[in-house]
Short mmCIF file of C-alpha atoms in Angstrom, two decimals:
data_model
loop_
_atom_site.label_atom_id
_atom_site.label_comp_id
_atom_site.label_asym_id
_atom_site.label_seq_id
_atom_site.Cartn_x
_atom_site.Cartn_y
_atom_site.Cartn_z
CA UNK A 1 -11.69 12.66 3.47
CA UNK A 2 -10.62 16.31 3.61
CA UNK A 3 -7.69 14.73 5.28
CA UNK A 4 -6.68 12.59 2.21
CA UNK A 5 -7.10 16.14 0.21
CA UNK A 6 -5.03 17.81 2.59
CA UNK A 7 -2.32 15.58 2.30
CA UNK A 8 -1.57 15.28 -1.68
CA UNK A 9 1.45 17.42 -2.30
CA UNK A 10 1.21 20.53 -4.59
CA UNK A 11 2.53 17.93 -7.22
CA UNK A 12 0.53 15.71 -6.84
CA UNK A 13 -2.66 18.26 -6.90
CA UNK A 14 -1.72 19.66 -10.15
CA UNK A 15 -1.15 16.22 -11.95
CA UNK A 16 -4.72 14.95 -10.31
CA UNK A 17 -6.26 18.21 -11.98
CA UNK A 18 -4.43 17.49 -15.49
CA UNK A 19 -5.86 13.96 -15.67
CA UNK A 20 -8.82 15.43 -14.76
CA UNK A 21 -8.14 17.98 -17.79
CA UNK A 22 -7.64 15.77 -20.34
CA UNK A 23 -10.65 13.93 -19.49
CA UNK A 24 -8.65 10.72 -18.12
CA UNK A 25 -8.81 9.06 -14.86
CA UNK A 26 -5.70 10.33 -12.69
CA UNK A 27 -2.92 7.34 -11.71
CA UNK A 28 -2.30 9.23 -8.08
CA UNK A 29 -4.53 11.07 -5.66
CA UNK A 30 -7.63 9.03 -6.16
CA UNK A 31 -8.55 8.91 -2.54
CA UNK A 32 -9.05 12.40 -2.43
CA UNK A 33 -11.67 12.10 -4.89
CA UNK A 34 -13.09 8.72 -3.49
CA UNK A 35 -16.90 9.94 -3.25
CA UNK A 36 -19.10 6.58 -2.58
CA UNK A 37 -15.88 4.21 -2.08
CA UNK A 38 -16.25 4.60 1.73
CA UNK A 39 -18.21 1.36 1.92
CA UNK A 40 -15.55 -0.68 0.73
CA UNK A 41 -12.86 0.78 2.88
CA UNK A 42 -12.76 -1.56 5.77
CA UNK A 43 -13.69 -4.93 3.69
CA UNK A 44 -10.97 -4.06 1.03
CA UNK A 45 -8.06 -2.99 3.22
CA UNK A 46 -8.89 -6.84 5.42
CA UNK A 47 -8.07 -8.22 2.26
CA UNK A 48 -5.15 -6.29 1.64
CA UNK A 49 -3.75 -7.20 4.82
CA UNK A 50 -4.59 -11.00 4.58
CA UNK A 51 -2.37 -11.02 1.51
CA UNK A 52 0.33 -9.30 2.89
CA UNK A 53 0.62 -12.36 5.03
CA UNK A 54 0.42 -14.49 2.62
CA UNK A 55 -3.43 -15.64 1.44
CA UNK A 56 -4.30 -14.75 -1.80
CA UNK A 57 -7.59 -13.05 -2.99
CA UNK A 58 -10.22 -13.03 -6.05
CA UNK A 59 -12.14 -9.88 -6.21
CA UNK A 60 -14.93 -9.05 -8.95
CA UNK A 61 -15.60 -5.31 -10.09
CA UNK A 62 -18.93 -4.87 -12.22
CA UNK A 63 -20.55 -1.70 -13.23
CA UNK A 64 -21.59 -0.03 -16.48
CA UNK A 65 -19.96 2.51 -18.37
CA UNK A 66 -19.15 5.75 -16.23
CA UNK A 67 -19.67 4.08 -12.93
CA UNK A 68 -15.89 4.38 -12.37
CA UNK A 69 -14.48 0.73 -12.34
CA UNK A 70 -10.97 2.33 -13.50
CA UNK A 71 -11.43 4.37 -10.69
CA UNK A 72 -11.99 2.00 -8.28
CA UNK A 73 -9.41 -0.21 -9.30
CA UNK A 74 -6.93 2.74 -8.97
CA UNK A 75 -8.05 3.91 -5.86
CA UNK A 76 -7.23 0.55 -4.57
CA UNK A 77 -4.10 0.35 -5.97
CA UNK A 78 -3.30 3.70 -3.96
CA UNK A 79 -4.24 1.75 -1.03
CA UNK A 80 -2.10 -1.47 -1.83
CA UNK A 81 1.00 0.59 -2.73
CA UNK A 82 0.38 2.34 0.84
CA UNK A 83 1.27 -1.67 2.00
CA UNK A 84 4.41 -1.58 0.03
CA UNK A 85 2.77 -3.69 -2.80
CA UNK A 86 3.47 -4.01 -6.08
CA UNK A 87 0.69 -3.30 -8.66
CA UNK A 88 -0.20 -3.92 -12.40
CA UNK A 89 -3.07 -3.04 -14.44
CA UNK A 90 -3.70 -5.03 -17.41
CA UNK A 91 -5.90 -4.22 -20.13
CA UNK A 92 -7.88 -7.80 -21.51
CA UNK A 93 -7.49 -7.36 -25.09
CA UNK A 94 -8.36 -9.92 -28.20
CA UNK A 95 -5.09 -8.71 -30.64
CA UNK A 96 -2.88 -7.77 -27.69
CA UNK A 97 -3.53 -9.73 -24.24
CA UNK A 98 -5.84 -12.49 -25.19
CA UNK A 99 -6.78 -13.95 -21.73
CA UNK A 100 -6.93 -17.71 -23.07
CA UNK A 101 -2.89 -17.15 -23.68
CA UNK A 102 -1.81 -16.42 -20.25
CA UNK A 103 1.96 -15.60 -21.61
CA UNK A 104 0.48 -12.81 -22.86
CA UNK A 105 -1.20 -11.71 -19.66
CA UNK A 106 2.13 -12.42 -17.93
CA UNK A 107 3.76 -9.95 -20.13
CA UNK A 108 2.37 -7.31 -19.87
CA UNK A 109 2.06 -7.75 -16.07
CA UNK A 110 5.72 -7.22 -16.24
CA UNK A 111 5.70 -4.40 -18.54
CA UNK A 112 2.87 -2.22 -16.52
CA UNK A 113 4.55 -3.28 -12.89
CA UNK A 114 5.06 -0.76 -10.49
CA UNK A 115 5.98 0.02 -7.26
CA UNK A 116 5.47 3.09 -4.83
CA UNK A 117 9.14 3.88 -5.97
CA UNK A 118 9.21 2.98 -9.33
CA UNK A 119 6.79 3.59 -12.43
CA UNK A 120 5.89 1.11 -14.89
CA UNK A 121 8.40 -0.94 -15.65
CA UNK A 122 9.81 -1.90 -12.27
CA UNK A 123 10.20 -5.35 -13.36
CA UNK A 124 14.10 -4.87 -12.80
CA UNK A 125 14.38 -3.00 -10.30
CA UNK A 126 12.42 -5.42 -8.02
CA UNK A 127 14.98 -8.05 -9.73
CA UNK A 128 18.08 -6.32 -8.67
CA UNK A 129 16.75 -5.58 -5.10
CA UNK A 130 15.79 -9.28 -4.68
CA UNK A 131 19.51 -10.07 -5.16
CA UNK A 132 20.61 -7.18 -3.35
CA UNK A 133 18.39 -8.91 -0.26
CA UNK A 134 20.10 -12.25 -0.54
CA UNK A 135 23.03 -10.96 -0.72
CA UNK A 136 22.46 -8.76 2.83
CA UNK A 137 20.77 -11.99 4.37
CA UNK A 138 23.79 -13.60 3.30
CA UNK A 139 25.82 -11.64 5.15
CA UNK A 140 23.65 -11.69 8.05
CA UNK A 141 23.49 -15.38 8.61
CA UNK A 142 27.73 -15.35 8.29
CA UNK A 143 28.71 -15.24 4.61
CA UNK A 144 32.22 -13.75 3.80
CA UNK A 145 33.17 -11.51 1.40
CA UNK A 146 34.81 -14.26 -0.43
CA UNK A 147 32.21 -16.46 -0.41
CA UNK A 148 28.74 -14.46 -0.97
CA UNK A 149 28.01 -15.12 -4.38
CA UNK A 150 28.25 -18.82 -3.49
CA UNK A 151 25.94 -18.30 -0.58
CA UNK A 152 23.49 -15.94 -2.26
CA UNK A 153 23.54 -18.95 -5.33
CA UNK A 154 22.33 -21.21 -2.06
CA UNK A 155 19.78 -19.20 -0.93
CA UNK A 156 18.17 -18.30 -4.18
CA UNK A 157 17.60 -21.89 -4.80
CA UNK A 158 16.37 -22.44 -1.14
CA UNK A 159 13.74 -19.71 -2.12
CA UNK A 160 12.83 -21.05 -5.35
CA UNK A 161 12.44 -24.63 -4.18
CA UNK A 162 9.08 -24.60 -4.55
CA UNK A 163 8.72 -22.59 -7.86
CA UNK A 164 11.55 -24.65 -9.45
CA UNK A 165 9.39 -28.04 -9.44
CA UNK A 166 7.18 -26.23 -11.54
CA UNK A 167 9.17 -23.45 -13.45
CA UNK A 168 12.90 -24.79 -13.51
CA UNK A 169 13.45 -21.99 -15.80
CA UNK A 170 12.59 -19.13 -13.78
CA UNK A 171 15.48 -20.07 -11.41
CA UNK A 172 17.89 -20.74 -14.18
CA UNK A 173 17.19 -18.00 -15.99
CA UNK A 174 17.79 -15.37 -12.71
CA UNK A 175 21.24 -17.23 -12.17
CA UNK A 176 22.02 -16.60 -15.35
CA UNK A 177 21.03 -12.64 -15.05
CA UNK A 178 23.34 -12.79 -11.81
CA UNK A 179 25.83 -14.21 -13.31
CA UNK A 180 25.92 -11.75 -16.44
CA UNK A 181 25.54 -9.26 -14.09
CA UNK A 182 28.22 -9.74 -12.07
CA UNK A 183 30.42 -10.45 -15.55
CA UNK A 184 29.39 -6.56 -16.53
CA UNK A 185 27.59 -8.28 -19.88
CA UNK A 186 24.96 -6.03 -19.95
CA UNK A 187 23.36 -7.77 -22.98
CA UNK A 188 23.18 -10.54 -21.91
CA UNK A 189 21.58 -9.77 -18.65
CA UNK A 190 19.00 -7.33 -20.71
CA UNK A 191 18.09 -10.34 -22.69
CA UNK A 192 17.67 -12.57 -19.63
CA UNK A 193 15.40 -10.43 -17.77
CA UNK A 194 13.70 -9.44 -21.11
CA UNK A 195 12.94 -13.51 -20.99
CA UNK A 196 11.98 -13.77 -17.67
CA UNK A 197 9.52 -11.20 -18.34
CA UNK A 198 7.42 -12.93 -20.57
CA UNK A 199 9.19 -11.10 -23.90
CA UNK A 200 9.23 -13.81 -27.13
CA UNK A 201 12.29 -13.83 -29.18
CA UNK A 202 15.27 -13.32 -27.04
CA UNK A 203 18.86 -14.33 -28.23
CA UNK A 204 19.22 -17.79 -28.59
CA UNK A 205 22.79 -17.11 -27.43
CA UNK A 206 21.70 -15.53 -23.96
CA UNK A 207 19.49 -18.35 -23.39
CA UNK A 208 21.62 -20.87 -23.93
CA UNK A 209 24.30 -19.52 -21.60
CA UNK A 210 21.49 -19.42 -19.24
CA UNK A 211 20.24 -23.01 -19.72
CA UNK A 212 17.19 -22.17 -20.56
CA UNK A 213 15.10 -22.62 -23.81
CA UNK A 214 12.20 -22.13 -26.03
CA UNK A 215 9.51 -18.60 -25.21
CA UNK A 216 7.10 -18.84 -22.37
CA UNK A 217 3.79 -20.81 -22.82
CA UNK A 218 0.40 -20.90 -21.12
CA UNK A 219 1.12 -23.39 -18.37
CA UNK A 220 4.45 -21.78 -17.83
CA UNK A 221 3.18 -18.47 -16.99
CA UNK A 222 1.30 -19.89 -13.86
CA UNK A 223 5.09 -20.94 -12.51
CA UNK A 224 6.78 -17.35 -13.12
CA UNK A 225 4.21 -16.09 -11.59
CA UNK A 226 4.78 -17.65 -8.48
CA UNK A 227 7.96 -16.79 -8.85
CA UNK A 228 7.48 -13.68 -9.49
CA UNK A 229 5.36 -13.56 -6.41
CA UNK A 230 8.72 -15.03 -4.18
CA UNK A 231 10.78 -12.30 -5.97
CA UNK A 232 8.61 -9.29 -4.94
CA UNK A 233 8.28 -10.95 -1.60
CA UNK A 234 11.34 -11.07 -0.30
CA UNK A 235 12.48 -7.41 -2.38
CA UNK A 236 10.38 -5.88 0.73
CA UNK A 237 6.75 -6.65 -1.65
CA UNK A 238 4.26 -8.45 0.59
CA UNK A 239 1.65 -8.85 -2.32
CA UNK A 240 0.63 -7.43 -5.99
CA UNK A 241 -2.08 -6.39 -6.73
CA UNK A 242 -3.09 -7.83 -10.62
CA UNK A 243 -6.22 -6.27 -12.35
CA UNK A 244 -7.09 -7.72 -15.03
CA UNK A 245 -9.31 -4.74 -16.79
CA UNK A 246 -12.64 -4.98 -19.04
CA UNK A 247 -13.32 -8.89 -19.03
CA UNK A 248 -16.45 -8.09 -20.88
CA UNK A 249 -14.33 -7.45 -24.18
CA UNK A 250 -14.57 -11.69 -24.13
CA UNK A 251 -17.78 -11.17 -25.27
CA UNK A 252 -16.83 -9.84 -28.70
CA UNK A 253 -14.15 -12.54 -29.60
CA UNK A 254 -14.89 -15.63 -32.01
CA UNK A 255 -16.45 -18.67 -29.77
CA UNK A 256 -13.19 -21.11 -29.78
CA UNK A 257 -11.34 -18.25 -28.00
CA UNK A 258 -13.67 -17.42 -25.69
CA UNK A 259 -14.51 -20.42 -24.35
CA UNK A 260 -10.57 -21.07 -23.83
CA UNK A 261 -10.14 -17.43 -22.11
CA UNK A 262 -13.39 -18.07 -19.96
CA UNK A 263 -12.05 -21.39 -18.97
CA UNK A 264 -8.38 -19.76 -18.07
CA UNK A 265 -10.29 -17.09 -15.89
CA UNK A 266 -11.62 -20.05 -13.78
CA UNK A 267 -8.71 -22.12 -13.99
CA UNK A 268 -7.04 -18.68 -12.64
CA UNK A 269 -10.30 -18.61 -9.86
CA UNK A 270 -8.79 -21.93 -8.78
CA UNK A 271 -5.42 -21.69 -8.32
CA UNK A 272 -5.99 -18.21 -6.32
CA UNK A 273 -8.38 -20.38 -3.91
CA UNK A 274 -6.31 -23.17 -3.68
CA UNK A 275 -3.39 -21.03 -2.61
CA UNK A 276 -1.11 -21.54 -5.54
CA UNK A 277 -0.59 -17.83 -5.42
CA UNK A 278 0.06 -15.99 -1.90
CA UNK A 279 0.52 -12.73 -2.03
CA UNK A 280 -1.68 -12.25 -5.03
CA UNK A 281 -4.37 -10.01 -5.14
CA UNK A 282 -6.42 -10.76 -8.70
CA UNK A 283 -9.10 -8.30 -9.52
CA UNK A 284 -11.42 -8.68 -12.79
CA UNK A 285 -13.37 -5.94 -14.00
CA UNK A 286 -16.53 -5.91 -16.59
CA UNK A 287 -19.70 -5.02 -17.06
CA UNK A 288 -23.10 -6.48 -16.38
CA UNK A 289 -23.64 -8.23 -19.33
CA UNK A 290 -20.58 -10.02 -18.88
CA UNK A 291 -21.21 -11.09 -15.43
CA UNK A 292 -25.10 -12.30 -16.60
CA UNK A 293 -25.43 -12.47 -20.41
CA UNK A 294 -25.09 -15.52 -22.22
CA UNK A 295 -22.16 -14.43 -23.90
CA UNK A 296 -20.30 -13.71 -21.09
CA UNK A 297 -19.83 -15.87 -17.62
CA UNK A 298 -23.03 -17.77 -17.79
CA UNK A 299 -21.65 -19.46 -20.84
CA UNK A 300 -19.31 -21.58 -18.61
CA UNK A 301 -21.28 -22.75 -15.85
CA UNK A 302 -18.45 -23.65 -13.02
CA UNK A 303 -17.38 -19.84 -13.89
CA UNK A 304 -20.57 -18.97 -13.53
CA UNK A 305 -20.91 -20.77 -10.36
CA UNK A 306 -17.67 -18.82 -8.87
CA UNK A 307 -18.48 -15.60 -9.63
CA UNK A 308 -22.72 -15.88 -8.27
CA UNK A 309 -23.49 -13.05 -6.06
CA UNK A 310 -26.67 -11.28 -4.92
CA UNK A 311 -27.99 -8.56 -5.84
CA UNK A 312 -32.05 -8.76 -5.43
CA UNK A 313 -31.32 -6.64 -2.07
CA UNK A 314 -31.39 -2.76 -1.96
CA UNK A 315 -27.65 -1.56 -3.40
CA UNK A 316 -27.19 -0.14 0.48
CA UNK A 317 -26.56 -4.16 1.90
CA UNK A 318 -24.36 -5.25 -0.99
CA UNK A 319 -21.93 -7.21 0.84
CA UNK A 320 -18.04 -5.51 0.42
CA UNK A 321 -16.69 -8.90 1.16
CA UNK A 322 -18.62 -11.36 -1.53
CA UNK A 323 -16.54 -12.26 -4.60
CA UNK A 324 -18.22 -9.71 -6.50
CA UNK A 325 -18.89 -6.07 -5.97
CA UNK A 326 -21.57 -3.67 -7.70
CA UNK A 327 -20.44 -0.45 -8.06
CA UNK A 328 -23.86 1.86 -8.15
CA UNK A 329 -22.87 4.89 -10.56
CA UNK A 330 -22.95 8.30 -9.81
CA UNK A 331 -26.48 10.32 -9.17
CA UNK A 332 -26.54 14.33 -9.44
CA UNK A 333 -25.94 14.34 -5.92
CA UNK A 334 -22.34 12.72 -6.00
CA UNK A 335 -21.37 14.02 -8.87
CA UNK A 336 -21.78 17.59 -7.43
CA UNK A 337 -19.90 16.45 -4.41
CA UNK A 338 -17.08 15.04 -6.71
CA UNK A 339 -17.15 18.62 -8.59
CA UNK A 340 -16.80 20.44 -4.58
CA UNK A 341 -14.03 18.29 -4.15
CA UNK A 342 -12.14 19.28 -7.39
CA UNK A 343 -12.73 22.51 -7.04
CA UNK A 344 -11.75 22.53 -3.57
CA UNK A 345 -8.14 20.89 -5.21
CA UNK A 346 -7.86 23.29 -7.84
CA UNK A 347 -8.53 26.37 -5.43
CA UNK A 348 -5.61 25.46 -3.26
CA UNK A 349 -3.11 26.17 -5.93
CA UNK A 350 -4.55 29.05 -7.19
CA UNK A 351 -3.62 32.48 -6.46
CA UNK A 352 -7.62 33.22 -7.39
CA UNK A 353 -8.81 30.78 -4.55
CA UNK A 354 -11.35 33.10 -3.08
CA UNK A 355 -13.07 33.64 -6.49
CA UNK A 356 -12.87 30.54 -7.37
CA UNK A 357 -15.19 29.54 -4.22
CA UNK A 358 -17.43 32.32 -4.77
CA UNK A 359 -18.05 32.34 -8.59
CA UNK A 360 -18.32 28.09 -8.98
CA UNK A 361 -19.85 27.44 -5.84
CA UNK A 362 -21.99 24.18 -5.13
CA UNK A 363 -25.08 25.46 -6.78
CA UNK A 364 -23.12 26.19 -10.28
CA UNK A 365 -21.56 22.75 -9.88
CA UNK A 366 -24.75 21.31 -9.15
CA UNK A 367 -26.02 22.91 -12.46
CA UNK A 368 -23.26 22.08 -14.76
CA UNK A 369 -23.71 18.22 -13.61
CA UNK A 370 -27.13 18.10 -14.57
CA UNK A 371 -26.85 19.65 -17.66
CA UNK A 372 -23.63 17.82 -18.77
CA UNK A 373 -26.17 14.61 -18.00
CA UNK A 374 -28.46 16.18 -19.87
CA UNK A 375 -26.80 16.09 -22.89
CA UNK A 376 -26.19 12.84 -22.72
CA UNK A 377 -30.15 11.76 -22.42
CA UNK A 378 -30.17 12.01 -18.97
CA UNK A 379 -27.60 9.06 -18.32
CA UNK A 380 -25.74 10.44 -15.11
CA UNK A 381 -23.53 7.26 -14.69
CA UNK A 382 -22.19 8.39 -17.95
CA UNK A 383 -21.22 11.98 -17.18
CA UNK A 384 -18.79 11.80 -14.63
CA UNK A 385 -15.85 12.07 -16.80
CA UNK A 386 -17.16 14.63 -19.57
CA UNK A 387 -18.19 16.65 -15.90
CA UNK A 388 -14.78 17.00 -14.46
CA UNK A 389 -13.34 17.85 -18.14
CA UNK A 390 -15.39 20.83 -18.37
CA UNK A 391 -15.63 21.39 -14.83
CA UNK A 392 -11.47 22.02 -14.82
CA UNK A 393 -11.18 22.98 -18.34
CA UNK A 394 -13.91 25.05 -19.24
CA UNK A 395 -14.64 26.43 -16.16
CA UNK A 396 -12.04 26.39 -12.97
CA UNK A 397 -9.32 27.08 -16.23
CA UNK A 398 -10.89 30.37 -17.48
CA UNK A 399 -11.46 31.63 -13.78
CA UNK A 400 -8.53 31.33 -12.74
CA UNK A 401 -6.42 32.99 -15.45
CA UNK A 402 -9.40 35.74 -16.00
CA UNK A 403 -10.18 37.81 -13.58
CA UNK A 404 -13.67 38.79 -15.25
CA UNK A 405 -14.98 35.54 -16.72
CA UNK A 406 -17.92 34.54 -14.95
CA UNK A 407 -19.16 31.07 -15.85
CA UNK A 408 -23.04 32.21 -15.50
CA UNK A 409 -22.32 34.58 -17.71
CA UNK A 410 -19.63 33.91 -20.19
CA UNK A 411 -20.11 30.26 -20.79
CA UNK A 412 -22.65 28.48 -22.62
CA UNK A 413 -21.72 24.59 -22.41
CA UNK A 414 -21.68 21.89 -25.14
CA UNK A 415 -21.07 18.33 -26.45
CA UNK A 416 -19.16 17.94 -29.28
CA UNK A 417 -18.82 14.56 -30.43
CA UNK A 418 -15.22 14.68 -31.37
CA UNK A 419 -14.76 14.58 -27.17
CA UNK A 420 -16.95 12.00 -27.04
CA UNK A 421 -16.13 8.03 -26.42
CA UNK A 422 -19.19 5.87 -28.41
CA UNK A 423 -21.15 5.14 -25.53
CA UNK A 424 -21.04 8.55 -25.00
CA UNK A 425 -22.33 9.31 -28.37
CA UNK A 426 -24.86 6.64 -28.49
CA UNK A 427 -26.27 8.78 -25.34
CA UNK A 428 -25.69 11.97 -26.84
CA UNK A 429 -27.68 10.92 -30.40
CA UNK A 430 -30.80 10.72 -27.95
CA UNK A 431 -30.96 14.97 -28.24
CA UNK A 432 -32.04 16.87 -31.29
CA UNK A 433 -28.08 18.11 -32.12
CA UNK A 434 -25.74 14.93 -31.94
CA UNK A 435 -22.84 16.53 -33.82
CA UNK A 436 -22.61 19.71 -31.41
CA UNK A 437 -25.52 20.11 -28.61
CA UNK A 438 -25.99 22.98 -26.33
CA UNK A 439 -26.19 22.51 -23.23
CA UNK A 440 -28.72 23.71 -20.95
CA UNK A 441 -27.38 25.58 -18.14
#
């Protein structure tokens, strides 16, 4: 691990430590902070690598608040973009990405795709290199100058083939892009890919020229997918990696629409395991409740039924490589080892590392972690993110930039609940003070 540490760029350190900062989870550099993720290494990266050659996988994340499901999901997205994959994190939502409209879903998979060379949206870009690689195997197999775009036409539809029985639009609607491409009609292509992203409401006009017609439903989402999955294939993308983030929020939505988005979950299940989808990697997070309470999973019983795992044993044997995985929390004793390891970051870009190392040394970490859980009645799996907030910005901050400042000394710790998310509240309101509490340190 001190190797992943050692290898984050200077860059990369001080965006990891602004995250951090802000009190967010970081996008980059998660490995370096991957305390307890070790047990999943081996099981995870097997799965990445079956996908890259084509199976598909269906991964479960549960764990309460704090227990660092963004975390993990981000950490293995560090991981899959290491394998040249694609990524996209998607945020279940009732108003915004209902999961019983898959369009929707679809969407904003397009909108949050990324690559390790290109942020969020790389949608695009992975178009335009797919056609720049048909137009290079073109080439290769004997193509003239004169006579690539016809071949490149022949070979998208070869590659296609099996996505056009089911989504004839997808196909028509990337010749068309081509084709206004290659015409320099830049709104027209920008309203083409805008459609074959999922977006409602493109120019009739474009769509016409294209052939194609109407928005993008529910079933038709499952075919651009797949071909969406062909595109990012052969653009030098062996898989993509699609987390679909807080399931649990299903619980909260009227019954009708539930029972529609818990039903789309397993018809999703389905197709991954009947192999619809290679190259896909589809990860759901949620909590507990979801995964058990009536509300939730156990409300559809063939859902239900997919998703069973066990977890009577001791948390040590949980099985990395059943469909679901429990992610423990943190205890005092991890957290502090996260805080060593941020402070171990923060030190090598500071001109103040020796200080740094003497003044907030384990013991003081230790300290802050407890009383930071503390404050929030003693829930630990809570604290980690309130921790590393004050850890960097109340603490490592001041240190740094003041030669004097001694956190034993000069700084007396609290909660305020303006920095505080509910849950974290609801914990807080368990102390005497829930509007500003001291903590003890």
């Amino acid at each position: 691990m001190k190797e992943a540490r050692d290898a984050l760029s200077p860059e990369r350190r001080r965006r990891l430590t602004d995250a951090l900062r802000r009190g967010a989870v970081p996008e980059t550099g998660l490995g370096a902070l991957a305390v307890g993720l070790a047990r999943f290494e081996t099981a995870v990266d097997a799965e990445l690598d079956s996908v890259a050659t084509g199976s598909a996988v269906f991964k479960a994340v549960r764990g309460e608040y704090g227990s660092g499901k963004t975390f993990f999901t981000r950490w293995l997205a560090e991981r899959a973009k290491q394998r040249d994959f694609a990524v996209a994190e998607v945020q279940v939502s009732e108003n915004e990405t209902p999961l019983h409209r898959l369009e929707t879903v679809y969407r904003r998979l397009t909108e949050r795709l990324a690559t390790a060379s290109f942020p969020p949206s790389a949608f695009r870009p992975v178009v335009d290199a797919w056609f720049y690689a048909l137009e290079e195997d073109a080439l290769a197999a004997g193509a003239t100058d004169e006579g690539l775009g016809e071949a490149a036409e022949a070979l998208l539809a070869a590659r296609l083939a099996e996505v056009s029985r089911t989504a004839p639009m997808f196909a028509a609607a990337l010749r068309g892009y081509r084709r206004a491409q290659e015409a320099g009609d830049e709104e027209t292509a920008a309203s083409l890919i805008a459609w074959l992203g999922g977006q409602p409401h493109v120019a009739a006009s474009a769509r016409r020229g294209a052939g194609v017609r109407g928005d993008l439903d529910h079933f038709g989402a499952l075919g651009f997918l797949q071909g969406l999955l062909t595109v990012l294939r052969d653009s030098g993308h062996p898989g993509l990696l699609l987390v679909l983030d807080e399931v649990e929020t299903l619980q909260r939505v009227r019954s009708d629409a539930r029972d529609k988005a818990l039903n789309a979950l397993r018809q999703l299940i389905d197709e991954v395991h009947a192999g619809r989808f290679p190259g896909l990697y589809l990860l759901i997070t949620g909590t507990p409740a979801f995964y058990e309470g009536a509300q939730g999973a156990q409300r559809l019983s063939p859902l239900a039924q997919r998703l069973a795992t066990d977890f009577t044993t001791d948390a040590r044997f949980d099985n990395p490589r059943a469909v679901q995985l429990r992610l423990p929390g943190f205890t005092v004793e991890s957290l502090t080892e996260l805080g060593g390891r941020v402070r171990d970051l923060y030190a090598r870009e500071s001109t103040a590392a020796a200080r740094i190392h003497g003044v907030v040394d384990d013991a003081y970490i230790a300290e802050l972690a407890r009383a930071v859980a503390g404050g929030l009645g003693g829930k630990v799996g809570i604290a980690p993110r309130l921790f590393l907030k004050k850890l960097v910005s109340d603490v490592l901050d001041r240190v740094d930039q003041f030669p004097e400042f001694d956190p034993h000394r000069h700084y007396a710790p609290t909660l305020s609940t303006a920095e505080l998310t509910q849950v974290e509240r609801n914990a807080a309101a368990q102390n005497d003070r829930a509007d500003d509490i001291p903590l003890d340190l």
